[in-house]
Each structure stands twice: as structure tokens, then as C-alpha cells.
Amino acid sequence: MNSTAATRRSRLTEYAETAAPAEREKTETRRPDEKTPLPSNKNSFTHSPAAELAHARRELATRVGEFRRTAVLVPVDEHDVPLTGDYGGVRWIYAFSDETALARYALARGEGDREWAYQRWLGARLLDAAVPAVGVPCGVALDVGGRGTLFPPVAGIVPDRVAVDVSAERGDAK
């Protein structure tokens, strides 16, 4: 899993926001391309379970597509191996949307004063190359420790050959 991207080192405390998490959430602004969620009436008779499932699948496909096209920061060790964690029988590769998100994670771990090496990877490269190379069920955790997103090892997110919900014998979804 050698990366062609140069490893960068940064004092993350330079990028960390000093505001308390609750204050940051109040003052965070949306990106111009980010849609404001519309209120929904979950008790409405017009929302069938099938319609809600179809909507959720479209939302997931949109998020996965955006992630695949986005460059993220992947913290690495001295051997350029990505930082990972195991949870729920899945190994998660940690990725961060920017240095501020990585700094928040470092501060939460009590390691904000050290230098963190990281590489910049496209989300598609993480899902299509890094995840299969791990050799165990693996997904990507974006902005872990904050308002993050998990990309689990399932069909439609990672290649079918490593998706845990696809039968290895036939390639069919379980």
C-alpha cells in the first residue's frame, strides 16, 4: 500500500480550533454546495417504508460518490501505514476531511502537541485499493471522533470481492 503522495508533517495544534465543541457547532457555516436538510414528517401517510428505503439508498450513493471524488488526509506511521482502529469486527482506516478535523482527533487523544505525518488520498483510492489490501473486513471512518461518516465494507461502497454482504461463491448479495 505504498503511496505516491508525499508525506506531510504538521503541528496540528496550529490548525485546531480553540472553541469548545458545542460553540463550534453553533458557529459552523455550511459550504455553498451543502444542502440544508428539510424538515420531514415521519408520521406522514405519504412516506412508505419502501420510499424511505429508496431515499436512504440515494442519499448513501450521493455521500459515497462525494467521498470518492474528495481528497482526504490519512494519518500514517513511520512506515507510511495508515492509522486504523478495530471496532465491531471491522478494521477502520481513519481519514480526515482537513487538518482541523485531524487536529480535533489528535487533541481528543491527548496527542495534539506532537507532529502527525499524513498523506493526501482520494476517497476512491482508499475504498478501491487500501481497503482490499488490508486482508480483513475493512471500511473507512471519515472524521472519526467528530461529526464523521462511516463507509462500511459493504457492496456499493467497497469492491464486491471484499464486501462482507456479498457471497464469495456467487458474487450475490447475502
PDB file of C-alpha atoms in Angstrom:
ATOM      1  CA  MET A   1       0.000   0.000   0.000  1.00  0.00           C
ATOM      2  CA  ASN A   2       2.762   2.421  -0.913  1.00  0.00           C
ATOM      3  CA  SER A   3       1.529   5.891  -1.657  1.00  0.00           C
ATOM      4  CA  THR A   4       2.891   8.110  -4.361  1.00  0.00           C
ATOM      5  CA  ALA A   5       1.788  11.168  -2.402  1.00  0.00           C
ATOM      6  CA  ALA A   6       4.444  12.889  -0.337  1.00  0.00           C
ATOM      7  CA  THR A   7       4.090  12.527   3.411  1.00  0.00           C
ATOM      8  CA  ARG A   8       3.417  15.857   5.085  1.00  0.00           C
ATOM      9  CA  ARG A   9       4.134  16.688   8.681  1.00  0.00           C
ATOM     10  CA  SER A  10       2.228  19.314  10.547  1.00  0.00           C
ATOM     11  CA  ARG A  11       1.892  20.654  14.054  1.00  0.00           C
ATOM     12  CA  LEU A  12      -1.815  20.073  14.307  1.00  0.00           C
ATOM     13  CA  THR A  13      -2.298  22.420  17.203  1.00  0.00           C
ATOM     14  CA  GLU A  14      -1.665  25.237  14.719  1.00  0.00           C
ATOM     15  CA  TYR A  15      -4.884  24.267  12.968  1.00  0.00           C
ATOM     16  CA  ALA A  16      -7.017  23.273  15.923  1.00  0.00           C
ATOM     17  CA  GLU A  17      -9.960  25.416  16.761  1.00  0.00           C
ATOM     18  CA  THR A  18      -9.821  26.558  20.358  1.00  0.00           C
ATOM     19  CA  ALA A  19     -13.565  26.930  20.793  1.00  0.00           C
ATOM     20  CA  ALA A  20     -15.428  24.303  22.780  1.00  0.00           C
ATOM     21  CA  PRO A  21     -17.159  21.677  20.592  1.00  0.00           C
ATOM     22  CA  ALA A  22     -20.649  22.991  21.406  1.00  0.00           C
ATOM     23  CA  GLU A  23     -19.640  26.554  20.466  1.00  0.00           C
ATOM     24  CA  ARG A  24     -18.007  25.338  17.223  1.00  0.00           C
ATOM     25  CA  GLU A  25     -21.187  23.575  16.146  1.00  0.00           C
ATOM     26  CA  LYS A  26     -23.192  26.758  16.688  1.00  0.00           C
ATOM     27  CA  THR A  27     -20.802  28.854  14.633  1.00  0.00           C
ATOM     28  CA  GLU A  28     -20.020  26.383  11.843  1.00  0.00           C
ATOM     29  CA  THR A  29     -21.301  27.514   8.496  1.00  0.00           C
ATOM     30  CA  ARG A  30     -22.415  25.342   5.629  1.00  0.00           C
ATOM     31  CA  ARG A  31     -20.454  25.074   2.439  1.00  0.00           C
ATOM     32  CA  PRO A  32     -22.232  26.718  -0.510  1.00  0.00           C
ATOM     33  CA  ASP A  33     -22.746  23.319  -2.151  1.00  0.00           C
ATOM     34  CA  GLU A  34     -24.144  21.718   1.008  1.00  0.00           C
ATOM     35  CA  LYS A  35     -27.918  21.394   1.097  1.00  0.00           C
ATOM     36  CA  THR A  36     -29.877  22.435   4.149  1.00  0.00           C
ATOM     37  CA  PRO A  37     -31.865  19.455   5.373  1.00  0.00           C
ATOM     38  CA  LEU A  38     -35.586  19.900   5.013  1.00  0.00           C
ATOM     39  CA  PRO A  39     -37.822  19.068   7.940  1.00  0.00           C
ATOM     40  CA  SER A  40     -39.711  15.833   7.486  1.00  0.00           C
ATOM     41  CA  ASN A  41     -42.861  14.458   8.957  1.00  0.00           C
ATOM     42  CA  LYS A  42     -42.008  10.853   9.722  1.00  0.00           C
ATOM     43  CA  ASN A  43     -45.638  10.202  10.635  1.00  0.00           C
ATOM     44  CA  SER A  44     -46.881  11.266   7.225  1.00  0.00           C
ATOM     45  CA  PHE A  45     -49.004   8.754   5.320  1.00  0.00           C
ATOM     46  CA  THR A  46     -47.206   9.694   2.092  1.00  0.00           C
ATOM     47  CA  HIS A  47     -43.909   8.113   3.243  1.00  0.00           C
ATOM     48  CA  SER A  48     -43.977   4.380   2.760  1.00  0.00           C
ATOM     49  CA  PRO A  49     -41.161   2.217   4.103  1.00  0.00           C
ATOM     50  CA  ALA A  50     -40.179   1.418   0.509  1.00  0.00           C
ATOM     51  CA  ALA A  51     -39.995   5.129  -0.363  1.00  0.00           C
ATOM     52  CA  GLU A  52     -37.921   5.846   2.729  1.00  0.00           C
ATOM     53  CA  LEU A  53     -35.556   2.979   1.886  1.00  0.00           C
ATOM     54  CA  ALA A  54     -35.169   4.243  -1.689  1.00  0.00           C
ATOM     55  CA  HIS A  55     -34.464   7.746  -0.381  1.00  0.00           C
ATOM     56  CA  ALA A  56     -31.870   6.434   2.082  1.00  0.00           C
ATOM     57  CA  ARG A  57     -30.137   4.477  -0.698  1.00  0.00           C
ATOM     58  CA  ARG A  58     -29.981   7.596  -2.903  1.00  0.00           C
ATOM     59  CA  GLU A  59     -28.545   9.604  -0.007  1.00  0.00           C
ATOM     60  CA  LEU A  60     -25.911   6.933   0.643  1.00  0.00           C
ATOM     61  CA  ALA A  61     -24.971   6.774  -3.051  1.00  0.00           C
ATOM     62  CA  THR A  62     -24.604  10.561  -3.084  1.00  0.00           C
ATOM     63  CA  ARG A  63     -22.362  10.554   0.007  1.00  0.00           C
ATOM     64  CA  VAL A  64     -20.221   7.715  -1.317  1.00  0.00           C
ATOM     65  CA  GLY A  65     -19.863   9.491  -4.673  1.00  0.00           C
ATOM     66  CA  GLU A  66     -18.798  12.727  -2.995  1.00  0.00           C
ATOM     67  CA  PHE A  67     -16.311  10.875  -0.797  1.00  0.00           C
ATOM     68  CA  ARG A  68     -14.826   9.018  -3.783  1.00  0.00           C
ATOM     69  CA  ARG A  69     -14.103  12.350  -5.518  1.00  0.00           C
ATOM     70  CA  THR A  70     -12.680  14.065  -2.438  1.00  0.00           C
ATOM     71  CA  ALA A  71      -9.053  14.207  -1.320  1.00  0.00           C
ATOM     72  CA  VAL A  72      -8.776  13.350   2.375  1.00  0.00           C
ATOM     73  CA  LEU A  73      -5.937  13.275   4.884  1.00  0.00           C
ATOM     74  CA  VAL A  74      -4.812   9.836   6.039  1.00  0.00           C
ATOM     75  CA  PRO A  75      -2.533   9.828   9.108  1.00  0.00           C
ATOM     76  CA  VAL A  76       0.351   7.366   8.689  1.00  0.00           C
ATOM     77  CA  ASP A  77       3.035   5.864  10.895  1.00  0.00           C
ATOM     78  CA  GLU A  78       6.799   5.900  10.279  1.00  0.00           C
ATOM     79  CA  HIS A  79       6.351   3.131   7.661  1.00  0.00           C
ATOM     80  CA  ASP A  80       3.597   5.054   5.794  1.00  0.00           C
ATOM     81  CA  VAL A  81       0.968   2.612   7.058  1.00  0.00           C
ATOM     82  CA  PRO A  82      -2.422   4.295   7.565  1.00  0.00           C
ATOM     83  CA  LEU A  83      -3.766   4.764  11.090  1.00  0.00           C
ATOM     84  CA  THR A  84      -6.523   2.239  11.783  1.00  0.00           C
ATOM     85  CA  GLY A  85      -8.733   1.054  14.584  1.00  0.00           C
ATOM     86  CA  ASP A  86     -10.777  -2.102  15.095  1.00  0.00           C
ATOM     87  CA  TYR A  87     -14.396  -1.910  16.140  1.00  0.00           C
ATOM     88  CA  GLY A  88     -17.292  -4.311  15.739  1.00  0.00           C
ATOM     89  CA  GLY A  89     -15.247  -6.895  13.855  1.00  0.00           C
ATOM     90  CA  VAL A  90     -14.208  -4.342  11.239  1.00  0.00           C
ATOM     91  CA  ARG A  91     -10.886  -2.581  10.787  1.00  0.00           C
ATOM     92  CA  TRP A  92     -11.435   1.116  10.054  1.00  0.00           C
ATOM     93  CA  ILE A  93      -8.937   3.268   8.165  1.00  0.00           C
ATOM     94  CA  TYR A  94      -9.052   6.747   9.656  1.00  0.00           C
ATOM     95  CA  ALA A  95      -9.360   9.635   7.212  1.00  0.00           C
ATOM     96  CA  PHE A  96      -9.982  13.317   7.830  1.00  0.00           C
ATOM     97  CA  SER A  97     -11.575  15.975   5.673  1.00  0.00           C
ATOM     98  CA  ASP A  98      -8.989  18.620   6.628  1.00  0.00           C
ATOM     99  CA  GLU A  99      -6.229  19.458   9.088  1.00  0.00           C
ATOM    100  CA  THR A 100      -8.691  20.965  11.550  1.00  0.00           C
ATOM    101  CA  ALA A 101     -10.627  17.676  11.774  1.00  0.00           C
ATOM    102  CA  LEU A 102      -7.354  15.774  12.222  1.00  0.00           C
ATOM    103  CA  ALA A 103      -6.288  18.258  14.900  1.00  0.00           C
ATOM    104  CA  ARG A 104      -9.542  17.745  16.814  1.00  0.00           C
ATOM    105  CA  TYR A 105      -8.909  14.000  16.768  1.00  0.00           C
ATOM    106  CA  ALA A 106      -5.311  14.458  17.925  1.00  0.00           C
ATOM    107  CA  LEU A 107      -6.401  16.756  20.758  1.00  0.00           C
ATOM    108  CA  ALA A 108      -9.124  14.317  21.821  1.00  0.00           C
ATOM    109  CA  ARG A 109      -6.433  11.624  22.091  1.00  0.00           C
ATOM    110  CA  GLY A 110      -4.234  13.959  24.109  1.00  0.00           C
ATOM    111  CA  GLU A 111      -1.632  13.971  21.330  1.00  0.00           C
ATOM    112  CA  GLY A 112      -2.107  17.443  19.896  1.00  0.00           C
ATOM    113  CA  ASP A 113       1.413  18.579  20.717  1.00  0.00           C
ATOM    114  CA  ARG A 114       3.234  16.045  18.533  1.00  0.00           C
ATOM    115  CA  GLU A 115       3.734  16.109  14.785  1.00  0.00           C
ATOM    116  CA  TRP A 116       1.376  13.915  12.777  1.00  0.00           C
ATOM    117  CA  ALA A 117       2.510  12.546   9.431  1.00  0.00           C
ATOM    118  CA  TYR A 118      -0.256  12.199   6.884  1.00  0.00           C
ATOM    119  CA  GLN A 119      -0.829  11.637   3.197  1.00  0.00           C
ATOM    120  CA  ARG A 120      -3.496  13.034   0.934  1.00  0.00           C
ATOM    121  CA  TRP A 121      -5.532  10.293  -0.786  1.00  0.00           C
ATOM    122  CA  LEU A 122      -8.638  10.325  -2.928  1.00  0.00           C
ATOM    123  CA  GLY A 123     -11.560   8.595  -1.256  1.00  0.00           C
ATOM    124  CA  ALA A 124     -11.820   6.297  -4.278  1.00  0.00           C
ATOM    125  CA  ARG A 125      -8.260   5.115  -3.737  1.00  0.00           C
ATOM    126  CA  LEU A 126      -8.981   4.320  -0.102  1.00  0.00           C
ATOM    127  CA  LEU A 127     -12.118   2.350  -0.951  1.00  0.00           C
ATOM    128  CA  ASP A 128     -10.811   0.591  -4.071  1.00  0.00           C
ATOM    129  CA  ALA A 129      -7.149  -0.058  -3.189  1.00  0.00           C
ATOM    130  CA  ALA A 130      -6.439   0.395   0.522  1.00  0.00           C
ATOM    131  CA  VAL A 131      -9.489  -1.432   1.883  1.00  0.00           C
ATOM    132  CA  PRO A 132      -8.904  -4.609  -0.208  1.00  0.00           C
ATOM    133  CA  ALA A 133      -5.197  -4.594   0.689  1.00  0.00           C
ATOM    134  CA  VAL A 134      -5.920  -4.885   4.417  1.00  0.00           C
ATOM    135  CA  GLY A 135      -6.996  -8.516   4.166  1.00  0.00           C
ATOM    136  CA  VAL A 136      -9.729  -8.390   6.815  1.00  0.00           C
ATOM    137  CA  PRO A 137     -13.162  -6.715   6.751  1.00  0.00           C
ATOM    138  CA  CYS A 138     -12.255  -3.048   6.477  1.00  0.00           C
ATOM    139  CA  GLY A 139     -14.018   0.261   5.978  1.00  0.00           C
ATOM    140  CA  VAL A 140     -13.177   3.951   6.175  1.00  0.00           C
ATOM    141  CA  ALA A 141     -14.042   6.216   9.109  1.00  0.00           C
ATOM    142  CA  LEU A 142     -14.103   9.845   7.966  1.00  0.00           C
ATOM    143  CA  ASP A 143     -13.553  12.477  10.681  1.00  0.00           C
ATOM    144  CA  VAL A 144     -13.633   9.901  13.477  1.00  0.00           C
ATOM    145  CA  GLY A 145     -14.237  11.441  16.865  1.00  0.00           C
ATOM    146  CA  GLY A 146     -16.348  14.228  15.397  1.00  0.00           C
ATOM    147  CA  ARG A 147     -19.337  14.561  13.151  1.00  0.00           C
ATOM    148  CA  GLY A 148     -18.000  11.835  10.908  1.00  0.00           C
ATOM    149  CA  THR A 149     -19.237   9.292   8.432  1.00  0.00           C
ATOM    150  CA  LEU A 150     -18.568   5.582   8.247  1.00  0.00           C
ATOM    151  CA  PHE A 151     -18.081   3.821   4.925  1.00  0.00           C
ATOM    152  CA  PRO A 152     -18.507   0.151   5.890  1.00  0.00           C
ATOM    153  CA  PRO A 153     -17.239  -2.812   3.865  1.00  0.00           C
ATOM    154  CA  VAL A 154     -20.486  -3.481   2.003  1.00  0.00           C
ATOM    155  CA  ALA A 155     -21.476  -3.734  -1.663  1.00  0.00           C
ATOM    156  CA  GLY A 156     -21.812  -0.365  -3.311  1.00  0.00           C
ATOM    157  CA  ILE A 157     -19.101   1.153  -1.135  1.00  0.00           C
ATOM    158  CA  VAL A 158     -16.113  -1.196  -1.424  1.00  0.00           C
ATOM    159  CA  PRO A 159     -15.331  -3.689  -4.213  1.00  0.00           C
ATOM    160  CA  ASP A 160     -17.664  -6.700  -4.134  1.00  0.00           C
ATOM    161  CA  ARG A 161     -14.745  -9.115  -3.635  1.00  0.00           C
ATOM    162  CA  VAL A 162     -14.132  -7.648  -0.135  1.00  0.00           C
ATOM    163  CA  ALA A 163     -17.697  -6.647   0.777  1.00  0.00           C
ATOM    164  CA  VAL A 164     -18.977  -8.573   3.769  1.00  0.00           C
ATOM    165  CA  ASP A 165     -22.526  -8.684   2.425  1.00  0.00           C
ATOM    166  CA  VAL A 166     -21.626 -10.432  -0.860  1.00  0.00           C
ATOM    167  CA  SER A 167     -21.324 -14.189  -1.176  1.00  0.00           C
ATOM    168  CA  ALA A 168     -17.803 -15.161  -2.299  1.00  0.00           C
ATOM    169  CA  GLU A 169     -19.102 -18.183  -4.209  1.00  0.00           C
ATOM    170  CA  ARG A 170     -21.580 -16.426  -6.481  1.00  0.00           C
ATOM    171  CA  GLY A 171     -20.914 -12.730  -6.042  1.00  0.00           C
ATOM    172  CA  ASP A 172     -24.512 -12.227  -4.923  1.00  0.00           C
ATOM    173  CA  ALA A 173     -25.600 -10.031  -2.063  1.00  0.00           C
ATOM    174  CA  LYS A 174     -26.290 -12.004   1.114  1.00  0.00           C
TER     175      LYS A 174
END
